PDB file of C-alpha atoms in Angstrom:
ATOM      1  CA  UNK A 504     128.498  70.192 110.848  1.00  0.00           C
ATOM      2  CA  UNK A 505     126.290  72.303 113.123  1.00  0.00           C
ATOM      3  CA  UNK A 506     122.766  70.997 113.654  1.00  0.00           C
ATOM      4  CA  UNK A 507     121.576  73.943 115.764  1.00  0.00           C
ATOM      5  CA  UNK A 508     121.967  77.058 113.628  1.00  0.00           C
ATOM      6  CA  UNK A 509     120.320  79.864 115.555  1.00  0.00           C
ATOM      7  CA  UNK A 510     118.890  80.587 119.002  1.00  0.00           C
ATOM      8  CA  UNK A 511     116.583  83.411 120.028  1.00  0.00           C
ATOM      9  CA  UNK A 512     115.090  84.620 123.315  1.00  0.00           C
ATOM     10  CA  UNK A 513     111.962  86.789 123.327  1.00  0.00           C
ATOM     11  CA  UNK A 514     109.361  88.084 125.750  1.00  0.00           C
ATOM     12  CA  UNK A 515     106.052  86.290 125.298  1.00  0.00           C
ATOM     13  CA  UNK A 516     103.624  89.154 125.939  1.00  0.00           C
ATOM     14  CA  UNK A 517     104.888  91.396 123.125  1.00  0.00           C
ATOM     15  CA  UNK A 518     107.560  89.422 121.256  1.00  0.00           C
ATOM     16  CA  UNK A 519     110.319  91.840 122.294  1.00  0.00           C
ATOM     17  CA  UNK A 520     113.692  90.252 121.392  1.00  0.00           C
ATOM     18  CA  UNK A 521     115.823  89.854 124.514  1.00  0.00           C
ATOM     19  CA  UNK A 522     118.862  88.039 123.138  1.00  0.00           C
ATOM     20  CA  UNK A 523     120.018  85.997 120.148  1.00  0.00           C
ATOM     21  CA  UNK A 524     122.995  84.018 118.982  1.00  0.00           C
ATOM     22  CA  UNK A 525     125.622  85.567 116.758  1.00  0.00           C
ATOM     23  CA  UNK A 526     125.479  84.433 113.123  1.00  0.00           C
ATOM     24  CA  UNK A 527     128.340  82.260 111.945  1.00  0.00           C
ATOM     25  CA  UNK A 528     126.505  80.701 109.000  1.00  0.00           C
ATOM     26  CA  UNK A 529     124.681  82.361 106.156  1.00  0.00           C
ATOM     27  CA  UNK A 530     122.273  80.958 103.616  1.00  0.00           C
ATOM     28  CA  UNK A 531     119.144  82.230 101.931  1.00  0.00           C
ATOM     29  CA  UNK A 532     117.024  79.516 103.529  1.00  0.00           C
ATOM     30  CA  UNK A 533     118.387  80.300 107.002  1.00  0.00           C
ATOM     31  CA  UNK A 534     117.688  84.023 106.602  1.00  0.00           C
ATOM     32  CA  UNK A 535     114.158  83.264 105.428  1.00  0.00           C
ATOM     33  CA  UNK A 536     113.643  80.890 108.352  1.00  0.00           C
ATOM     34  CA  UNK A 537     114.880  83.555 110.790  1.00  0.00           C
ATOM     35  CA  UNK A 538     112.318  85.930 109.344  1.00  0.00           C
ATOM     36  CA  UNK A 539     109.613  83.319 109.966  1.00  0.00           C
ATOM     37  CA  UNK A 540     110.895  82.805 113.507  1.00  0.00           C
ATOM     38  CA  UNK A 541     110.501  86.516 114.237  1.00  0.00           C
ATOM     39  CA  UNK A 542     106.952  86.458 112.877  1.00  0.00           C
ATOM     40  CA  UNK A 543     106.119  83.571 115.207  1.00  0.00           C
ATOM     41  CA  UNK A 544     107.762  85.386 118.145  1.00  0.00           C
ATOM     42  CA  UNK A 545     105.163  88.166 117.855  1.00  0.00           C
ATOM     43  CA  UNK A 546     102.347  85.678 118.418  1.00  0.00           C
ATOM     44  CA  UNK A 547     103.753  83.442 121.139  1.00  0.00           C
ATOM     45  CA  UNK A 548     100.880  84.343 123.459  1.00  0.00           C
ATOM     46  CA  UNK A 549      98.631  82.224 121.246  1.00  0.00           C
ATOM     47  CA  UNK A 550     100.934  79.198 121.461  1.00  0.00           C
ATOM     48  CA  UNK A 551     101.712  78.400 125.112  1.00  0.00           C
ATOM     49  CA  UNK A 552     104.119  75.569 125.838  1.00  0.00           C
ATOM     50  CA  UNK A 553     106.082  73.860 123.104  1.00  0.00           C
ATOM     51  CA  UNK A 554     105.631  74.197 119.373  1.00  0.00           C
ATOM     52  CA  UNK A 555     107.269  73.428 116.042  1.00  0.00           C
ATOM     53  CA  UNK A 556     107.160  75.173 112.666  1.00  0.00           C
ATOM     54  CA  UNK A 557     108.352  73.065 109.738  1.00  0.00           C
ATOM     55  CA  UNK A 558     110.038  75.028 106.989  1.00  0.00           C
ATOM     56  CA  UNK A 559     111.508  72.801 104.245  1.00  0.00           C
ATOM     57  CA  UNK A 560     114.992  71.690 105.405  1.00  0.00           C
ATOM     58  CA  UNK A 561     114.904  73.776 108.580  1.00  0.00           C
ATOM     59  CA  UNK A 562     112.579  73.542 111.573  1.00  0.00           C
ATOM     60  CA  UNK A 563     111.746  76.135 114.210  1.00  0.00           C
ATOM     61  CA  UNK A 564     111.266  74.792 117.748  1.00  0.00           C
ATOM     62  CA  UNK A 565     110.109  76.961 120.632  1.00  0.00           C
ATOM     63  CA  UNK A 566     109.070  76.710 124.254  1.00  0.00           C
ATOM     64  CA  UNK A 567     108.000  79.295 126.806  1.00  0.00           C
ATOM     65  CA  UNK A 568     108.226  79.581 130.571  1.00  0.00           C
ATOM     66  CA  UNK A 569     107.666  82.419 133.055  1.00  0.00           C
ATOM     67  CA  UNK A 570     106.797  84.858 130.297  1.00  0.00           C
ATOM     68  CA  UNK A 571     109.953  84.179 128.261  1.00  0.00           C
ATOM     69  CA  UNK A 572     110.168  82.171 125.037  1.00  0.00           C
ATOM     70  CA  UNK A 573     113.216  80.264 123.835  1.00  0.00           C
ATOM     71  CA  UNK A 574     113.411  79.521 120.121  1.00  0.00           C
ATOM     72  CA  UNK A 575     115.848  77.729 117.866  1.00  0.00           C
ATOM     73  CA  UNK A 576     116.373  76.877 114.203  1.00  0.00           C
ATOM     74  CA  UNK A 577     117.660  73.365 113.512  1.00  0.00           C
ATOM     75  CA  UNK A 578     118.019  71.094 110.540  1.00  0.00           C
ATOM     76  CA  UNK A 579     114.909  68.995 109.964  1.00  0.00           C
ATOM     77  CA  UNK A 580     116.782  65.757 110.681  1.00  0.00           C
ATOM     78  CA  UNK A 581     118.029  66.952 114.082  1.00  0.00           C
ATOM     79  CA  UNK A 582     116.174  64.967 116.799  1.00  0.00           C
ATOM     80  CA  UNK A 583     113.233  66.892 118.234  1.00  0.00           C
ATOM     81  CA  UNK A 584     114.058  65.672 121.735  1.00  0.00           C
ATOM     82  CA  UNK A 585     117.561  67.117 121.511  1.00  0.00           C
ATOM     83  CA  UNK A 586     116.212  70.436 120.246  1.00  0.00           C
ATOM     84  CA  UNK A 587     113.926  70.752 123.262  1.00  0.00           C
ATOM     85  CA  UNK A 588     116.714  69.665 125.608  1.00  0.00           C
ATOM     86  CA  UNK A 589     118.731  72.554 124.175  1.00  0.00           C
ATOM     87  CA  UNK A 590     115.861  74.988 124.758  1.00  0.00           C
ATOM     88  CA  UNK A 591     115.280  73.734 128.303  1.00  0.00           C
ATOM     89  CA  UNK A 592     118.926  74.262 129.179  1.00  0.00           C
ATOM     90  CA  UNK A 593     118.861  77.683 127.525  1.00  0.00           C
ATOM     91  CA  UNK A 594     115.868  78.625 129.677  1.00  0.00           C
ATOM     92  CA  UNK A 595     117.506  77.427 132.880  1.00  0.00           C
ATOM     93  CA  UNK A 596     120.623  79.496 132.201  1.00  0.00           C
ATOM     94  CA  UNK A 597     118.680  82.613 131.198  1.00  0.00           C
ATOM     95  CA  UNK A 598     116.435  82.617 134.266  1.00  0.00           C
ATOM     96  CA  UNK A 599     119.407  82.034 136.574  1.00  0.00           C
ATOM     97  CA  UNK A 600     121.288  84.940 134.958  1.00  0.00           C
ATOM     98  CA  UNK A 601     118.516  87.563 134.931  1.00  0.00           C
ATOM     99  CA  UNK A 602     115.670  88.403 137.295  1.00  0.00           C
ATOM    100  CA  UNK A 603     112.162  87.781 135.976  1.00  0.00           C
ATOM    101  CA  UNK A 604     111.012  91.221 137.140  1.00  0.00           C
ATOM    102  CA  UNK A 605     113.796  92.909 135.184  1.00  0.00           C
ATOM    103  CA  UNK A 606     112.938  90.892 132.088  1.00  0.00           C
ATOM    104  CA  UNK A 607     109.351  92.124 132.196  1.00  0.00           C
ATOM    105  CA  UNK A 608     110.370  95.774 132.624  1.00  0.00           C
ATOM    106  CA  UNK A 609     112.893  96.210 129.804  1.00  0.00           C
ATOM    107  CA  UNK A 610     111.758  98.127 126.736  1.00  0.00           C
ATOM    108  CA  UNK A 611     114.913  98.131 124.608  1.00  0.00           C
ATOM    109  CA  UNK A 612     115.316  95.258 122.094  1.00  0.00           C
ATOM    110  CA  UNK A 613     118.200  92.877 122.811  1.00  0.00           C
ATOM    111  CA  UNK A 614     118.662  94.254 126.313  1.00  0.00           C
ATOM    112  CA  UNK A 615     120.397  90.997 127.324  1.00  0.00           C
ATOM    113  CA  UNK A 616     122.599  90.579 124.276  1.00  0.00           C
ATOM    114  CA  UNK A 617     125.529  89.573 126.525  1.00  0.00           C
ATOM    115  CA  UNK A 618     123.693  86.277 127.046  1.00  0.00           C
ATOM    116  CA  UNK A 619     124.950  85.367 123.561  1.00  0.00           C
ATOM    117  CA  UNK A 620     128.149  84.105 125.202  1.00  0.00           C
ATOM    118  CA  UNK A 621     126.142  81.532 127.136  1.00  0.00           C
ATOM    119  CA  UNK A 622     124.099  80.631 124.047  1.00  0.00           C
ATOM    120  CA  UNK A 623     127.278  79.964 122.070  1.00  0.00           C
ATOM    121  CA  UNK A 624     128.668  77.660 124.780  1.00  0.00           C
ATOM    122  CA  UNK A 625     125.462  75.620 125.013  1.00  0.00           C
ATOM    123  CA  UNK A 626     125.070  75.522 121.237  1.00  0.00           C
ATOM    124  CA  UNK A 627     128.662  74.374 120.771  1.00  0.00           C
ATOM    125  CA  UNK A 628     128.137  71.599 123.332  1.00  0.00           C
ATOM    126  CA  UNK A 629     125.005  70.257 121.577  1.00  0.00           C
ATOM    127  CA  UNK A 630     126.511  70.566 118.097  1.00  0.00           C
ATOM    128  CA  UNK A 631     129.723  68.747 118.965  1.00  0.00           C
ATOM    129  CA  UNK A 632     128.765  66.245 121.647  1.00  0.00           C
ATOM    130  CA  UNK A 633     125.269  65.430 120.362  1.00  0.00           C
ATOM    131  CA  UNK A 634     124.061  64.982 123.935  1.00  0.00           C
ATOM    132  CA  UNK A 635     122.692  67.322 126.623  1.00  0.00           C
ATOM    133  CA  UNK A 636     124.589  68.320 129.715  1.00  0.00           C
ATOM    134  CA  UNK A 637     124.017  66.658 133.081  1.00  0.00           C
ATOM    135  CA  UNK A 638     121.526  69.410 133.971  1.00  0.00           C
ATOM    136  CA  UNK A 639     118.969  68.036 131.537  1.00  0.00           C
ATOM    137  CA  UNK A 640     117.263  64.645 131.659  1.00  0.00           C
ATOM    138  CA  UNK A 641     116.630  63.305 128.157  1.00  0.00           C
ATOM    139  CA  UNK A 642     114.231  60.728 129.590  1.00  0.00           C
ATOM    140  CA  UNK A 643     112.078  63.416 131.210  1.00  0.00           C
ATOM    141  CA  UNK A 644     111.956  65.465 128.007  1.00  0.00           C
ATOM    142  CA  UNK A 645     111.018  62.379 125.962  1.00  0.00           C
ATOM    143  CA  UNK A 646     108.271  61.551 128.434  1.00  0.00           C
ATOM    144  CA  UNK A 647     106.909  65.099 128.339  1.00  0.00           C
ATOM    145  CA  UNK A 648     106.940  65.186 124.530  1.00  0.00           C
ATOM    146  CA  UNK A 649     105.119  61.858 124.407  1.00  0.00           C
ATOM    147  CA  UNK A 650     102.434  62.983 126.862  1.00  0.00           C
ATOM    148  CA  UNK A 651     102.101  66.477 125.347  1.00  0.00           C
ATOM    149  CA  UNK A 652     103.501  66.595 121.792  1.00  0.00           C
ATOM    150  CA  UNK A 653     104.671  70.001 120.510  1.00  0.00           C
ATOM    151  CA  UNK A 654     102.013  71.940 118.702  1.00  0.00           C
ATOM    152  CA  UNK A 655     102.487  71.864 114.917  1.00  0.00           C
ATOM    153  CA  UNK A 656     102.143  75.484 113.803  1.00  0.00           C
ATOM    154  CA  UNK A 657     101.117  76.348 110.240  1.00  0.00           C
ATOM    155  CA  UNK A 658     103.293  79.219 109.072  1.00  0.00           C
ATOM    156  CA  UNK A 659     100.875  80.445 106.382  1.00  0.00           C
ATOM    157  CA  UNK A 660      98.073  80.848 108.920  1.00  0.00           C
ATOM    158  CA  UNK A 661     100.363  82.767 111.279  1.00  0.00           C
ATOM    159  CA  UNK A 662     101.461  85.186 108.561  1.00  0.00           C
ATOM    160  CA  UNK A 663      97.912  85.966 107.464  1.00  0.00           C
ATOM    161  CA  UNK A 664      96.473  86.214 110.979  1.00  0.00           C
ATOM    162  CA  UNK A 665      99.216  88.722 111.745  1.00  0.00           C
ATOM    163  CA  UNK A 666      97.525  91.068 109.261  1.00  0.00           C
ATOM    164  CA  UNK A 667      98.285  91.639 105.580  1.00  0.00           C
ATOM    165  CA  UNK A 668      97.616  94.565 103.309  1.00  0.00           C
ATOM    166  CA  UNK A 669      99.051  95.076  99.846  1.00  0.00           C
ATOM    167  CA  UNK A 670     101.568  92.339 100.416  1.00  0.00           C
ATOM    168  CA  UNK A 671     102.839  93.855 103.709  1.00  0.00           C
ATOM    169  CA  UNK A 672     102.549  92.548 107.238  1.00  0.00           C
ATOM    170  CA  UNK A 673     101.586  95.079 109.867  1.00  0.00           C
ATOM    171  CA  UNK A 674     102.725  93.869 113.271  1.00  0.00           C
ATOM    172  CA  UNK A 675     101.265  95.045 116.534  1.00  0.00           C
ATOM    173  CA  UNK A 676     104.443  95.993 118.349  1.00  0.00           C
ATOM    174  CA  UNK A 677     106.016  99.340 117.558  1.00  0.00           C
ATOM    175  CA  UNK A 678     109.475  97.786 117.835  1.00  0.00           C
ATOM    176  CA  UNK A 679     108.628  94.935 115.512  1.00  0.00           C
ATOM    177  CA  UNK A 680     110.127  94.606 112.023  1.00  0.00           C
ATOM    178  CA  UNK A 681     107.952  94.876 108.918  1.00  0.00           C
ATOM    179  CA  UNK A 682     107.534  92.020 106.502  1.00  0.00           C
ATOM    180  CA  UNK A 683     106.600  92.130 102.867  1.00  0.00           C
ATOM    181  CA  UNK A 684     106.836  90.130  99.688  1.00  0.00           C
ATOM    182  CA  UNK A 685     110.021  90.424  97.690  1.00  0.00           C
ATOM    183  CA  UNK A 686     110.222  93.184  95.102  1.00  0.00           C
ATOM    184  CA  UNK A 687     108.668  92.065  91.835  1.00  0.00           C
ATOM    185  CA  UNK A 688     111.150  90.797  89.283  1.00  0.00           C
ATOM    186  CA  UNK A 689     111.255  91.567  85.559  1.00  0.00           C
ATOM    187  CA  UNK A 690     110.146  87.995  84.833  1.00  0.00           C
ATOM    188  CA  UNK A 691     107.341  88.379  87.366  1.00  0.00           C
ATOM    189  CA  UNK A 692     106.097  91.553  85.670  1.00  0.00           C
ATOM    190  CA  UNK A 693     106.232  89.730  82.323  1.00  0.00           C
ATOM    191  CA  UNK A 694     104.164  86.869  83.744  1.00  0.00           C
ATOM    192  CA  UNK A 695     101.524  89.323  85.013  1.00  0.00           C
ATOM    193  CA  UNK A 696     101.334  91.092  81.634  1.00  0.00           C
ATOM    194  CA  UNK A 697     101.024  87.800  79.754  1.00  0.00           C
ATOM    195  CA  UNK A 698      98.404  86.626  82.235  1.00  0.00           C
ATOM    196  CA  UNK A 699      96.395  89.792  81.633  1.00  0.00           C
ATOM    197  CA  UNK A 700      96.591  89.158  77.867  1.00  0.00           C
ATOM    198  CA  UNK A 701      95.465  85.545  78.290  1.00  0.00           C
ATOM    199  CA  UNK A 702      92.694  86.574  80.660  1.00  0.00           C
ATOM    200  CA  UNK A 703      91.451  89.230  78.243  1.00  0.00           C
ATOM    201  CA  UNK A 704      91.420  86.710  75.374  1.00  0.00           C
ATOM    202  CA  UNK A 705      89.479  84.234  77.502  1.00  0.00           C
ATOM    203  CA  UNK A 706      86.961  86.882  78.569  1.00  0.00           C
ATOM    204  CA  UNK A 707      86.398  88.135  75.014  1.00  0.00           C
ATOM    205  CA  UNK A 708      85.875  84.618  73.642  1.00  0.00           C
ATOM    206  CA  UNK A 709      83.611  83.673  76.552  1.00  0.00           C
ATOM    207  CA  UNK A 710      81.396  86.751  76.255  1.00  0.00           C
ATOM    208  CA  UNK A 711      81.254  86.297  72.456  1.00  0.00           C
ATOM    209  CA  UNK A 712      80.001  82.725  72.837  1.00  0.00           C
ATOM    210  CA  UNK A 713      77.400  83.745  75.408  1.00  0.00           C
ATOM    211  CA  UNK A 714      76.093  86.534  73.186  1.00  0.00           C
ATOM    212  CA  UNK A 715      75.882  84.551  69.951  1.00  0.00           C
ATOM    213  CA  UNK A 716      75.431  80.948  70.942  1.00  0.00           C
ATOM    214  CA  UNK A 717      73.549  80.995  74.242  1.00  0.00           C
ATOM    215  CA  UNK A 718      70.598  79.067  72.834  1.00  0.00           C
ATOM    216  CA  UNK A 719      72.449  76.907  70.328  1.00  0.00           C
ATOM    217  CA  UNK A 720      73.674  73.933  72.323  1.00  0.00           C
ATOM    218  CA  UNK A 721      74.987  72.763  75.677  1.00  0.00           C
ATOM    219  CA  UNK A 722      78.379  72.209  74.032  1.00  0.00           C
ATOM    220  CA  UNK A 723      78.718  75.902  73.203  1.00  0.00           C
ATOM    221  CA  UNK A 724      77.610  76.840  76.733  1.00  0.00           C
ATOM    222  CA  UNK A 725      80.260  74.503  78.150  1.00  0.00           C
ATOM    223  CA  UNK A 726      82.913  76.240  76.068  1.00  0.00           C
ATOM    224  CA  UNK A 727      81.720  79.635  77.263  1.00  0.00           C
ATOM    225  CA  UNK A 728      81.978  78.486  80.886  1.00  0.00           C
ATOM    226  CA  UNK A 729      85.485  77.117  80.223  1.00  0.00           C
ATOM    227  CA  UNK A 730      86.582  80.486  78.799  1.00  0.00           C
ATOM    228  CA  UNK A 731      85.171  82.350  81.802  1.00  0.00           C
ATOM    229  CA  UNK A 732      86.743  79.960  84.331  1.00  0.00           C
ATOM    230  CA  UNK A 733      90.066  80.387  82.536  1.00  0.00           C
ATOM    231  CA  UNK A 734      89.643  84.169  82.744  1.00  0.00           C
ATOM    232  CA  UNK A 735      88.970  84.005  86.503  1.00  0.00           C
ATOM    233  CA  UNK A 736      91.969  81.699  87.001  1.00  0.00           C
ATOM    234  CA  UNK A 737      94.245  84.120  85.118  1.00  0.00           C
ATOM    235  CA  UNK A 738      93.033  87.014  87.248  1.00  0.00           C
ATOM    236  CA  UNK A 739      93.548  84.938  90.396  1.00  0.00           C
ATOM    237  CA  UNK A 740      97.106  84.104  89.365  1.00  0.00           C
ATOM    238  CA  UNK A 741      97.854  87.820  88.981  1.00  0.00           C
ATOM    239  CA  UNK A 742      96.432  88.448  92.454  1.00  0.00           C
ATOM    240  CA  UNK A 743      98.460  85.612  93.985  1.00  0.00           C
ATOM    241  CA  UNK A 744     101.660  87.051  92.573  1.00  0.00           C
ATOM    242  CA  UNK A 745     101.028  90.654  93.597  1.00  0.00           C
ATOM    243  CA  UNK A 746      99.566  90.086  97.077  1.00  0.00           C
ATOM    244  CA  UNK A 747     100.185  87.666  99.927  1.00  0.00           C
ATOM    245  CA  UNK A 748      97.399  85.108 100.317  1.00  0.00           C
ATOM    246  CA  UNK A 749      97.047  82.342 102.880  1.00  0.00           C
ATOM    247  CA  UNK A 750      98.067  78.893 101.581  1.00  0.00           C
ATOM    248  CA  UNK A 751      99.305  80.416  98.328  1.00  0.00           C
ATOM    249  CA  UNK A 752     101.510  77.344  97.759  1.00  0.00           C
ATOM    250  CA  UNK A 753      98.307  75.316  97.432  1.00  0.00           C
ATOM    251  CA  UNK A 754      96.123  77.841  95.620  1.00  0.00           C
ATOM    252  CA  UNK A 755      98.684  78.552  92.891  1.00  0.00           C
ATOM    253  CA  UNK A 756      98.844  74.904  91.704  1.00  0.00           C
ATOM    254  CA  UNK A 757      95.027  74.688  91.898  1.00  0.00           C
ATOM    255  CA  UNK A 758      94.727  77.679  89.558  1.00  0.00           C
ATOM    256  CA  UNK A 759      97.252  76.029  87.214  1.00  0.00           C
ATOM    257  CA  UNK A 760      95.240  72.789  87.163  1.00  0.00           C
ATOM    258  CA  UNK A 761      92.034  74.702  86.362  1.00  0.00           C
ATOM    259  CA  UNK A 762      93.755  76.468  83.465  1.00  0.00           C
ATOM    260  CA  UNK A 763      95.061  73.160  82.121  1.00  0.00           C
ATOM    261  CA  UNK A 764      91.598  71.567  82.286  1.00  0.00           C
ATOM    262  CA  UNK A 765      89.933  74.557  80.619  1.00  0.00           C
ATOM    263  CA  UNK A 766      92.462  74.717  77.785  1.00  0.00           C
ATOM    264  CA  UNK A 767      92.252  70.982  77.143  1.00  0.00           C
ATOM    265  CA  UNK A 768      88.460  71.279  77.057  1.00  0.00           C
ATOM    266  CA  UNK A 769      88.771  74.103  74.521  1.00  0.00           C
ATOM    267  CA  UNK A 770      90.937  72.029  72.177  1.00  0.00           C
ATOM    268  CA  UNK A 771      89.286  72.501  68.791  1.00  0.00           C
ATOM    269  CA  UNK A 772      88.304  76.089  69.422  1.00  0.00           C
ATOM    270  CA  UNK A 773      92.029  76.756  69.866  1.00  0.00           C
ATOM    271  CA  UNK A 774      94.868  75.252  67.885  1.00  0.00           C
ATOM    272  CA  UNK A 775      97.748  73.422  69.539  1.00  0.00           C
ATOM    273  CA  UNK A 776     100.048  76.484  69.511  1.00  0.00           C
ATOM    274  CA  UNK A 777      97.457  78.678  71.194  1.00  0.00           C
ATOM    275  CA  UNK A 778      96.989  76.046  73.902  1.00  0.00           C
ATOM    276  CA  UNK A 779     100.761  75.763  74.400  1.00  0.00           C
ATOM    277  CA  UNK A 780     100.944  79.544  74.755  1.00  0.00           C
ATOM    278  CA  UNK A 781      98.205  79.696  77.394  1.00  0.00           C
ATOM    279  CA  UNK A 782      99.626  76.734  79.344  1.00  0.00           C
ATOM    280  CA  UNK A 783     103.144  78.169  79.117  1.00  0.00           C
ATOM    281  CA  UNK A 784     101.962  81.470  80.593  1.00  0.00           C
ATOM    282  CA  UNK A 785     100.098  79.602  83.350  1.00  0.00           C
ATOM    283  CA  UNK A 786     103.199  77.567  84.248  1.00  0.00           C
ATOM    284  CA  UNK A 787     105.410  80.673  84.235  1.00  0.00           C
ATOM    285  CA  UNK A 788     102.966  82.519  86.505  1.00  0.00           C
ATOM    286  CA  UNK A 789     102.780  79.589  88.923  1.00  0.00           C
ATOM    287  CA  UNK A 790     106.570  79.390  89.105  1.00  0.00           C
ATOM    288  CA  UNK A 791     106.813  83.123  89.803  1.00  0.00           C
ATOM    289  CA  UNK A 792     104.132  82.956  92.507  1.00  0.00           C
ATOM    290  CA  UNK A 793     105.884  80.128  94.335  1.00  0.00           C
ATOM    291  CA  UNK A 794     109.341  81.695  94.030  1.00  0.00           C
ATOM    292  CA  UNK A 795     108.352  85.133  95.364  1.00  0.00           C
ATOM    293  CA  UNK A 796     109.179  84.917  99.065  1.00  0.00           C
ATOM    294  CA  UNK A 797     108.718  87.223 102.017  1.00  0.00           C
ATOM    295  CA  UNK A 798     111.536  89.516 103.091  1.00  0.00           C
ATOM    296  CA  UNK A 799     112.179  91.467 106.256  1.00  0.00           C
ATOM    297  CA  UNK A 800     112.539  95.222 106.432  1.00  0.00           C
ATOM    298  CA  UNK A 801     114.213  95.983 109.725  1.00  0.00           C
ATOM    299  CA  UNK A 802     113.029  98.919 111.760  1.00  0.00           C
ATOM    300  CA  UNK A 803     115.432 101.240 113.552  1.00  0.00           C
ATOM    301  CA  UNK A 804     115.801  99.595 116.954  1.00  0.00           C
ATOM    302  CA  UNK A 805     118.133 102.196 118.374  1.00  0.00           C
ATOM    303  CA  UNK A 806     120.888  99.659 119.149  1.00  0.00           C
TER     304      UNK A 806
END
């Protein structure tokens, strides 16, 4: 079984792809991870040296030298030292094959696609022998990683800092691909509609309590606040589904917890079936938010 799934070479200053390995494996998670890798490649100037992006079962490792970055996607259980040995050897072969001046002058994406032959040989060696070639010293790499550990890069922060608007990423480079959230599903639209209904019910009940019972008791005021917080949480869930937000995997469960607390507090003003309905809608919305991933829309590269 292959541990190293994909390799990618890019120019640091603008993220221009220079070469990449040919795909022999396909999975949804790998394609999503490759999309994340390309996002990171556009911002390599902010992350000099070595770095790692953890993405569920797959990790992205990268290193840069002489204005060129070498990136790879490996399984999470593949040793980090071996991944960086692979990248070091990739860098040595790339620099020996192409002049640095030529690398900095090219403007066409994948101008060195023939390097894929070398990538495949090195990748095959690491996947089948589970040890680096004699060109690379594992001890030196281990020592370097111990002295200067790879930077742990937060993918959510990278995506948002790259610029988002209406769920789309706008990248700086004209040759860069565009990224956006997946197209809304029928179930996602249903969750938004139900959330709007629940939010409207919460707002109406909250405003009604404020208008008629503002001076009655603290208990009634607490219920009014609970209705309004539930309304805000419903609106926030709709926003999280429709637009990309930083750390959405954390904010979505927080909104769900707030809705659960508010509905439990309102037990008595709502019967058990009404509470089940509101909590069911909240759970459905949370599931849809977390399952809506980012997809890549490739630009015409002219190759």
